[in-house]
Short mmCIF file of C-alpha atoms in Angstrom, two decimals:
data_model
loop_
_atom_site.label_atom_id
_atom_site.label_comp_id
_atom_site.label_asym_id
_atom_site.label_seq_id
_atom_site.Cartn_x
_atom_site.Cartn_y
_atom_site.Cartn_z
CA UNK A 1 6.15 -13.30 -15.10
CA UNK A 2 3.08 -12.89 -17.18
CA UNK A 3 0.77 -12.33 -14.34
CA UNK A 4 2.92 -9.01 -13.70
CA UNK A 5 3.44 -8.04 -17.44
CA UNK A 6 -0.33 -8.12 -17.44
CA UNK A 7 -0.47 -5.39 -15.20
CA UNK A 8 1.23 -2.92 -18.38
CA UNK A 9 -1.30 -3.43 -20.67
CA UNK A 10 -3.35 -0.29 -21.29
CA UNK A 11 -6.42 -1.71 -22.03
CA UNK A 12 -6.32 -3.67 -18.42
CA UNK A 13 -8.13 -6.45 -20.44
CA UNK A 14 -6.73 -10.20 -19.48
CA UNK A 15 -8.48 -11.79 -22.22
CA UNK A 16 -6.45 -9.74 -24.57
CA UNK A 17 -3.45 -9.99 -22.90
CA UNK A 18 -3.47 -14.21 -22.93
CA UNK A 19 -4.70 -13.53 -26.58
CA UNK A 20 -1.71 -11.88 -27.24
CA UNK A 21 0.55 -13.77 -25.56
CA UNK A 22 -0.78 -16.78 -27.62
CA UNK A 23 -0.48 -15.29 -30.85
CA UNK A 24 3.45 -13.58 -30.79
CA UNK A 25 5.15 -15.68 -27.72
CA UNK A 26 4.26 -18.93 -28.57
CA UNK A 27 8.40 -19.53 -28.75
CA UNK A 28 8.29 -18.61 -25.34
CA UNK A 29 5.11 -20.16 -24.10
CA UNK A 30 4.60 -22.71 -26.39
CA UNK A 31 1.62 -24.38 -23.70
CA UNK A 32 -0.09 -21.41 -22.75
CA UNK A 33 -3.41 -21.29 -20.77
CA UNK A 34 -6.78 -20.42 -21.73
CA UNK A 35 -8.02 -17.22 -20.27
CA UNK A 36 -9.93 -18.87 -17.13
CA UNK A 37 -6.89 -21.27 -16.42
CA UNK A 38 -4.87 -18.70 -16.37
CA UNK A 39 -6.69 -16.13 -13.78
CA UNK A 40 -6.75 -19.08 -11.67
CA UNK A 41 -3.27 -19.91 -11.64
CA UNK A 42 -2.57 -16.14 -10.89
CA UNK A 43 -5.48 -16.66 -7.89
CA UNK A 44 -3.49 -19.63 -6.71
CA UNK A 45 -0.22 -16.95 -6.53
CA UNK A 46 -1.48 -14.41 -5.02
CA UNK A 47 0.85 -15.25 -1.82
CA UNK A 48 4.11 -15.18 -3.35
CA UNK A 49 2.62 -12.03 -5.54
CA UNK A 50 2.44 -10.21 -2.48
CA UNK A 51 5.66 -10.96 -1.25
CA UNK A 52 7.46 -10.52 -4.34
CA UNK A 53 7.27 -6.65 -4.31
CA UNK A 54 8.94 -6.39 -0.47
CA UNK A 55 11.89 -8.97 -1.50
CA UNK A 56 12.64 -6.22 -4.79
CA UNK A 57 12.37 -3.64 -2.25
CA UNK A 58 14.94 -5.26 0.04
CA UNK A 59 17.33 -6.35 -3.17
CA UNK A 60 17.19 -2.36 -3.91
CA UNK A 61 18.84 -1.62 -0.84
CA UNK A 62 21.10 -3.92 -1.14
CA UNK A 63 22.38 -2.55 -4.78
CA UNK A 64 22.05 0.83 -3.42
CA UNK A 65 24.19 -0.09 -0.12
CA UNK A 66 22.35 2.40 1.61
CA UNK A 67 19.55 1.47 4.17
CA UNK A 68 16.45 3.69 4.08
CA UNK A 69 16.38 5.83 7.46
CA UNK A 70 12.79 6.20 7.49
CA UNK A 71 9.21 5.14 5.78
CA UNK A 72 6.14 6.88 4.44
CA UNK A 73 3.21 5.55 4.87
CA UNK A 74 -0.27 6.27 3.75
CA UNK A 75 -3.38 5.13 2.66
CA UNK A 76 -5.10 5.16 -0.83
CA UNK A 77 -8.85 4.41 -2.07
CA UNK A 78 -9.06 1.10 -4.25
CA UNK A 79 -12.66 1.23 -5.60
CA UNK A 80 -13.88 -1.86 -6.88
CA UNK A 81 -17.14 -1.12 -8.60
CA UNK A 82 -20.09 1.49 -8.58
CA UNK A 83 -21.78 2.18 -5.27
CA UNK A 84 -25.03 1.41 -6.28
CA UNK A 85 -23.57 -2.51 -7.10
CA UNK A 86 -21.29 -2.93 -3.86
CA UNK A 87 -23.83 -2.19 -1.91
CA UNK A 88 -25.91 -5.21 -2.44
CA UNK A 89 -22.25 -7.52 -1.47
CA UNK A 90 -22.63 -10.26 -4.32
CA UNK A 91 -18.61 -10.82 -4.90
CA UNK A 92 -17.19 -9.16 -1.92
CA UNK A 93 -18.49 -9.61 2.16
CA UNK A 94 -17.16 -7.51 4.89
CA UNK A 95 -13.84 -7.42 3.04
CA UNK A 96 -14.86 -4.36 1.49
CA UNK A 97 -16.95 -1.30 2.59
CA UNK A 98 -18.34 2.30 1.75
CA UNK A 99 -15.63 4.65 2.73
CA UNK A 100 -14.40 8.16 1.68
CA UNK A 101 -10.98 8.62 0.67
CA UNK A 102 -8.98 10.69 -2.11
CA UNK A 103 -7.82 13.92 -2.16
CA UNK A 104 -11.84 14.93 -2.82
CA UNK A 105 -13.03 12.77 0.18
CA UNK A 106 -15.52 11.28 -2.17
CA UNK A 107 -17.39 7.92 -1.41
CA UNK A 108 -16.93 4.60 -2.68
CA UNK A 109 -17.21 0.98 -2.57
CA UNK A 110 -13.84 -1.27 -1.82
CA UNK A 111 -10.94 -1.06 0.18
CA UNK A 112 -8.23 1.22 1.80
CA UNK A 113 -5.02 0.49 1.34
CA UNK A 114 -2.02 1.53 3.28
CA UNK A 115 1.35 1.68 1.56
CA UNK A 116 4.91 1.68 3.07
CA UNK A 117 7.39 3.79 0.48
CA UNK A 118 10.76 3.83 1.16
CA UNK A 119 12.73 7.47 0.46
CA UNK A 120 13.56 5.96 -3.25
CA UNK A 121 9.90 5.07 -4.38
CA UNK A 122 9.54 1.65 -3.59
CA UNK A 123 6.75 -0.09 -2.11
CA UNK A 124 8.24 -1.46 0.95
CA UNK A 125 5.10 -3.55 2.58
CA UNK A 126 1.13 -2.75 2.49
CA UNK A 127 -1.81 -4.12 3.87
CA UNK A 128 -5.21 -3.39 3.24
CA UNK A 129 -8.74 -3.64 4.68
CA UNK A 130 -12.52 -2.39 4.06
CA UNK A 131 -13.01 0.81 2.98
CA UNK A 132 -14.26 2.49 6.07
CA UNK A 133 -11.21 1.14 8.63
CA UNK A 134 -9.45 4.04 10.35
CA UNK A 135 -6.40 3.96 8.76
CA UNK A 136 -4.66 3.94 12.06
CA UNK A 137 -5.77 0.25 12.34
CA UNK A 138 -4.50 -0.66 8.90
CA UNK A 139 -0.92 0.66 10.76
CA UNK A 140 -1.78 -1.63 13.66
CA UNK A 141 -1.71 -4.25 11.29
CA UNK A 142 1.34 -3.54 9.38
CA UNK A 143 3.44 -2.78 12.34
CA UNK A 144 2.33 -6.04 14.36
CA UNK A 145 2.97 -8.26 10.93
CA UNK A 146 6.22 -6.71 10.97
CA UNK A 147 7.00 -7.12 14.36
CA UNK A 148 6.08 -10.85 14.20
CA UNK A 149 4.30 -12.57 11.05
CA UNK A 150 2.69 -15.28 13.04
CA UNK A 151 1.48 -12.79 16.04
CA UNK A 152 -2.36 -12.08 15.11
CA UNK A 153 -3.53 -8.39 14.85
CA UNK A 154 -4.40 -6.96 18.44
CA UNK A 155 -8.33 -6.49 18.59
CA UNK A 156 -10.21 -3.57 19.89
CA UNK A 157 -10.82 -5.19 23.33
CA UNK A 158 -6.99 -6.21 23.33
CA UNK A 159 -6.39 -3.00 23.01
CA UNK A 160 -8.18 -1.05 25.26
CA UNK A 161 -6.02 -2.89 27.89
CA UNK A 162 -3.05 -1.63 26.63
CA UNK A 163 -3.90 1.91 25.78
CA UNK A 164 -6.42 2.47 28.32
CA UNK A 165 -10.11 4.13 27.98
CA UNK A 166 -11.60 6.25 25.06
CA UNK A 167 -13.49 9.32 24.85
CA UNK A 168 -15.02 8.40 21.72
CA UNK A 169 -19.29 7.60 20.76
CA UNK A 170 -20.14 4.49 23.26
CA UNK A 171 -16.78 4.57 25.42
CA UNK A 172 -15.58 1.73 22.83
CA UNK A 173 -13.11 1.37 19.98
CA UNK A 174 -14.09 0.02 17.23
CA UNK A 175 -11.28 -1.77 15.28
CA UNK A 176 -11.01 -3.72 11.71
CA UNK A 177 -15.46 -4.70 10.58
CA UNK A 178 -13.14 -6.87 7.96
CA UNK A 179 -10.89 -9.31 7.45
CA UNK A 180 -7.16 -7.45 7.05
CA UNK A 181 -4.73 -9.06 4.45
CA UNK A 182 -1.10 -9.01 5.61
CA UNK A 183 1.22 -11.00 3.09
CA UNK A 184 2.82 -8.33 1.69
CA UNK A 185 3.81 -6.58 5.00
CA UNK A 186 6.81 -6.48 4.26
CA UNK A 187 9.82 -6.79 7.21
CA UNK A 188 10.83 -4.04 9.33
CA UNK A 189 14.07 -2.08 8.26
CA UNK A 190 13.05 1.45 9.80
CA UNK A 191 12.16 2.50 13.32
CA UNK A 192 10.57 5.60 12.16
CA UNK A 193 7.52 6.81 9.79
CA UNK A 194 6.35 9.56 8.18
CA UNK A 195 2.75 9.82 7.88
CA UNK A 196 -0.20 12.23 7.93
CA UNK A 197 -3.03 13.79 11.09
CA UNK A 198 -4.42 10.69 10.02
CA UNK A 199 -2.11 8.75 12.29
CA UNK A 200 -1.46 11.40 15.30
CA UNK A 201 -2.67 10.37 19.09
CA UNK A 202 -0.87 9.86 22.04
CA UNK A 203 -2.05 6.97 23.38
CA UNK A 204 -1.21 5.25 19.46
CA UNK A 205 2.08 6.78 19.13
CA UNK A 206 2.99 5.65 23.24
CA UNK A 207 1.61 2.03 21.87
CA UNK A 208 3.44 1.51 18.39
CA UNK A 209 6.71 3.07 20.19
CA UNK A 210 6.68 0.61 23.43
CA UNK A 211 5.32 -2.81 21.61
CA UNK A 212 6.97 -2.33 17.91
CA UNK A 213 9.73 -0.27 18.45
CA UNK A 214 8.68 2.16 15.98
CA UNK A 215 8.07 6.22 15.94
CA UNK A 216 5.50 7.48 13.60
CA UNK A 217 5.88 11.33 13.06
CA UNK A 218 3.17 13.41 11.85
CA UNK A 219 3.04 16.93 11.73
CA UNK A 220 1.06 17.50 15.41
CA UNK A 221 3.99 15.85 16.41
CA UNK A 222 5.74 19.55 16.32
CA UNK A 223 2.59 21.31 17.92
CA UNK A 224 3.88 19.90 21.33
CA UNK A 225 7.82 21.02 20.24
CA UNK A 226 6.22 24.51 20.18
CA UNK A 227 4.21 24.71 23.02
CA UNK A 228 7.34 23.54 25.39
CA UNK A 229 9.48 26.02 23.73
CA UNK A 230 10.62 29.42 25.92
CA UNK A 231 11.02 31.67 23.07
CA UNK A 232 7.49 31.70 21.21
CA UNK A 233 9.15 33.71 17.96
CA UNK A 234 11.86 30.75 17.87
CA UNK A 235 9.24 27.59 18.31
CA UNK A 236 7.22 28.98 15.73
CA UNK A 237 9.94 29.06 12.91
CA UNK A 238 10.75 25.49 14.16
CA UNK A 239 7.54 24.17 13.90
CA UNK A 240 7.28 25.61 10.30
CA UNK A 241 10.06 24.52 8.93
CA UNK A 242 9.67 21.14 10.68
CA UNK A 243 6.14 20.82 9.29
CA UNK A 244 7.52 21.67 5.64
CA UNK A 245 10.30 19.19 6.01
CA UNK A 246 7.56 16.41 6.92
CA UNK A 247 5.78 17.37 4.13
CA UNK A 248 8.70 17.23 1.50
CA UNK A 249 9.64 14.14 2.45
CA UNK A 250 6.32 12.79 2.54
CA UNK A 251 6.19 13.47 -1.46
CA UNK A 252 7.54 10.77 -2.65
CA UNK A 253 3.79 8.41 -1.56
CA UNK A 254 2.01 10.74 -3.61
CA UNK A 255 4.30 10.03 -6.88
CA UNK A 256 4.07 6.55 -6.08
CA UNK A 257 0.04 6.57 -6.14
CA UNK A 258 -0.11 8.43 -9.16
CA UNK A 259 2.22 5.80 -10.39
CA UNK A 260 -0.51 2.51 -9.60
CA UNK A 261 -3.47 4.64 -10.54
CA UNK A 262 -2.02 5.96 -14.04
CA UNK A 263 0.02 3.66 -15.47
CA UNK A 264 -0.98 0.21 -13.62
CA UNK A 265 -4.67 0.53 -12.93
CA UNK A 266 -4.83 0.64 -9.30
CA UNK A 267 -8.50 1.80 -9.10
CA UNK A 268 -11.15 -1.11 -10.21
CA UNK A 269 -8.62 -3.49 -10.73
CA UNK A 270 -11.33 -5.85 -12.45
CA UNK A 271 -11.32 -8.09 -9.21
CA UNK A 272 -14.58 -10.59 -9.01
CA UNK A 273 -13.34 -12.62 -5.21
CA UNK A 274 -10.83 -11.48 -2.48
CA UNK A 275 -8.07 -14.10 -3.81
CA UNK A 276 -8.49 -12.13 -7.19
CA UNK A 277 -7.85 -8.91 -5.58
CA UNK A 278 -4.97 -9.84 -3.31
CA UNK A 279 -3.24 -11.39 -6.40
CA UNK A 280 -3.70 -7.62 -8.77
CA UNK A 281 -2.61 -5.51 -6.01
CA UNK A 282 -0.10 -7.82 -5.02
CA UNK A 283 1.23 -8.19 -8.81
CA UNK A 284 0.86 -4.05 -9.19
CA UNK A 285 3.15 -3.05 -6.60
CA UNK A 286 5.90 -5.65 -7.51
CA UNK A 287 5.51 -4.71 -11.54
CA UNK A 288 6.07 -0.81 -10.01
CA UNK A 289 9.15 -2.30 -8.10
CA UNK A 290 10.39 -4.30 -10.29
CA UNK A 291 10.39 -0.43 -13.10
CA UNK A 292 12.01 1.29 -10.32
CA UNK A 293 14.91 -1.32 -10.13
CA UNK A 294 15.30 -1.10 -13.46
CA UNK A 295 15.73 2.69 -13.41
CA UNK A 296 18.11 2.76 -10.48
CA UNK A 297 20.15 -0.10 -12.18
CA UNK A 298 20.22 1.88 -15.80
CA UNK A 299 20.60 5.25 -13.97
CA UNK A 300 17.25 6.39 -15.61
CA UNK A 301 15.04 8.99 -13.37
CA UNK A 302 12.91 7.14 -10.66
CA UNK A 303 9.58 7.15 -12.18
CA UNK A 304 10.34 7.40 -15.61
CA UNK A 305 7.89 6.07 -18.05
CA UNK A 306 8.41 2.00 -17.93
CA UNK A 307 6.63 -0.42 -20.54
CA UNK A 308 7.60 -3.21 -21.13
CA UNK A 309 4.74 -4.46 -23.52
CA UNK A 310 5.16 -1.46 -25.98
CA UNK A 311 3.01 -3.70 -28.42
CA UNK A 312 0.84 -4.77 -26.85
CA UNK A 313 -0.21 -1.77 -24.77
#
């Protein structure tokens, strides 16, 4: 409980926050940790962290009564300190990288990760990985996890079995340079999602459809509509309005990482090891499910400003 109230406090400082804690819940907490004790006891959660944001997602639905049709899914830059320090890799290996990412495509030290929303705002499952993974790889991941937790993720050479050759640099695929997370994948309750050009391919969309079950629609997915289409005035009003339509619904992702950047600190999370960074993201997306129950229980809008430490922040 405290390790995801921690994740409301403005000042993202847990010092402070166990400082507080000690000072006005004592009733409540009458033993409470020192500050070191503490982050380790969160590090030693980070498991059920992660898979305490799917299980709200899935006990939404199930107050809702209404199963979610179809995911988004996207991917969103998680710096963890200053270029100039991650490149010298004292606290973090090769499970974090120099990638670009962002709506500016600027450069940066730490990880990508890939979110599943479902149509209400919810987090649904995420995985992430270094920074410069395609993020077609980081769906790999999630869709295999989903498919079966204990399968392990395909590698590139698995791969080019299934899907055949490349045309890329070297006639070779490269996949995942770092070690990919996946306790928070989340289970599979949609065959189809949304997601960007960032996802499109043939041979991927072919693969993910015949081994997971699963359709990811992008918007090139309506380039081919058009082209097979007899009247050419006709196919190109489709493919508008079907490109629009993908876009609207795709919306919701973008609210949703406004939501972890602003209000919960999603970019340098203050993580010094990869247990420590697994446990904040893990214990950000559940505190953001955990506000959107609450405002779908209370009939409050979605994403409608949620503290709980009003105090404190």
């Amino acid at each position: 409980a405290l390790a995801l109230l921690c994740q409301w406090q403005a000042s993202r400082s847990e010092s402070a926050f166990v400082t507080f804690v000690s000072q006005h819940w004592q009733t409540y907490f009458p033993r409470m940790l020192t500050q070191g004790a503490f982050n380790r006891r969160v590090r030693d959660l980070a498991g059920v962290l992660c898979r305490l944001g799917p299980r709200v997602a899935e006990l939404t639905r199930q107050f809702l009564q209404s199963p979610d049709a179809y995911e988004v899914i996207d991917g969103v830059p998680v710096p963890l300190m200053r270029r100039c320090r991650g490149i010298r890799h004292r606290l973090f290996a090769n499970e974090a990288a120099i990638g670009r990412g962002g709506s500016d495509l600027d450069w940066y030290y730490g990880v990508k990760l890939l979110l599943a929303v479902s149509p209400e705002g919810q987090v649904t499952g995420f995985v992430y990985g270094p920074a410069n993974i395609e993020e077609r790889w980081l769906a790999e991941a999630l869709l295999c996890s989903r498919e079966d937790p204990n399968r392990p993720i395909p590698t590139a050479v698995e791969l080019d079995a299934v899907r055949g050759p490349t045309h890329g640099a070297g006639a070779r695929r490269t996949g995942p340079t770092g070690s990919v997370p996946t306790a928070g994948a989340g289970r599979k309750d949609s065959a189809l999602y949304l997601g960007d050009l960032g996802y499109k391919g043939d041979a991927w969309s072919k693969h993910w459809l015949s081994d997971y079950d699963v359709l990811v629609l992008t918007k090139a997915d309506y380039d081919h509509l058009a082209c097979s289409a007899p009247d050419p005035k006709a196919a190109s009003r489709e493919r508008r309005q079907g490109r629009h339509q993908l876009s609207s619904l795709r919306q919701v992702i973008e609210t949703v990482n406004a939501c972890l950047d602003s209000s919960l600190g999603l970019k340098f999370p203050r993580a010094r090891s990869p247990w420590g960074l697994l446990a904040r993201i893990g214990a950000k997306i559940a505190a953001l499910n955990l506000s959107i129950h609450f405002n779908l229980m209370t009939r409050r809008p979605t994403f409608s400003l949620f503290n709980p430490l009003p105090q404190c922040a």
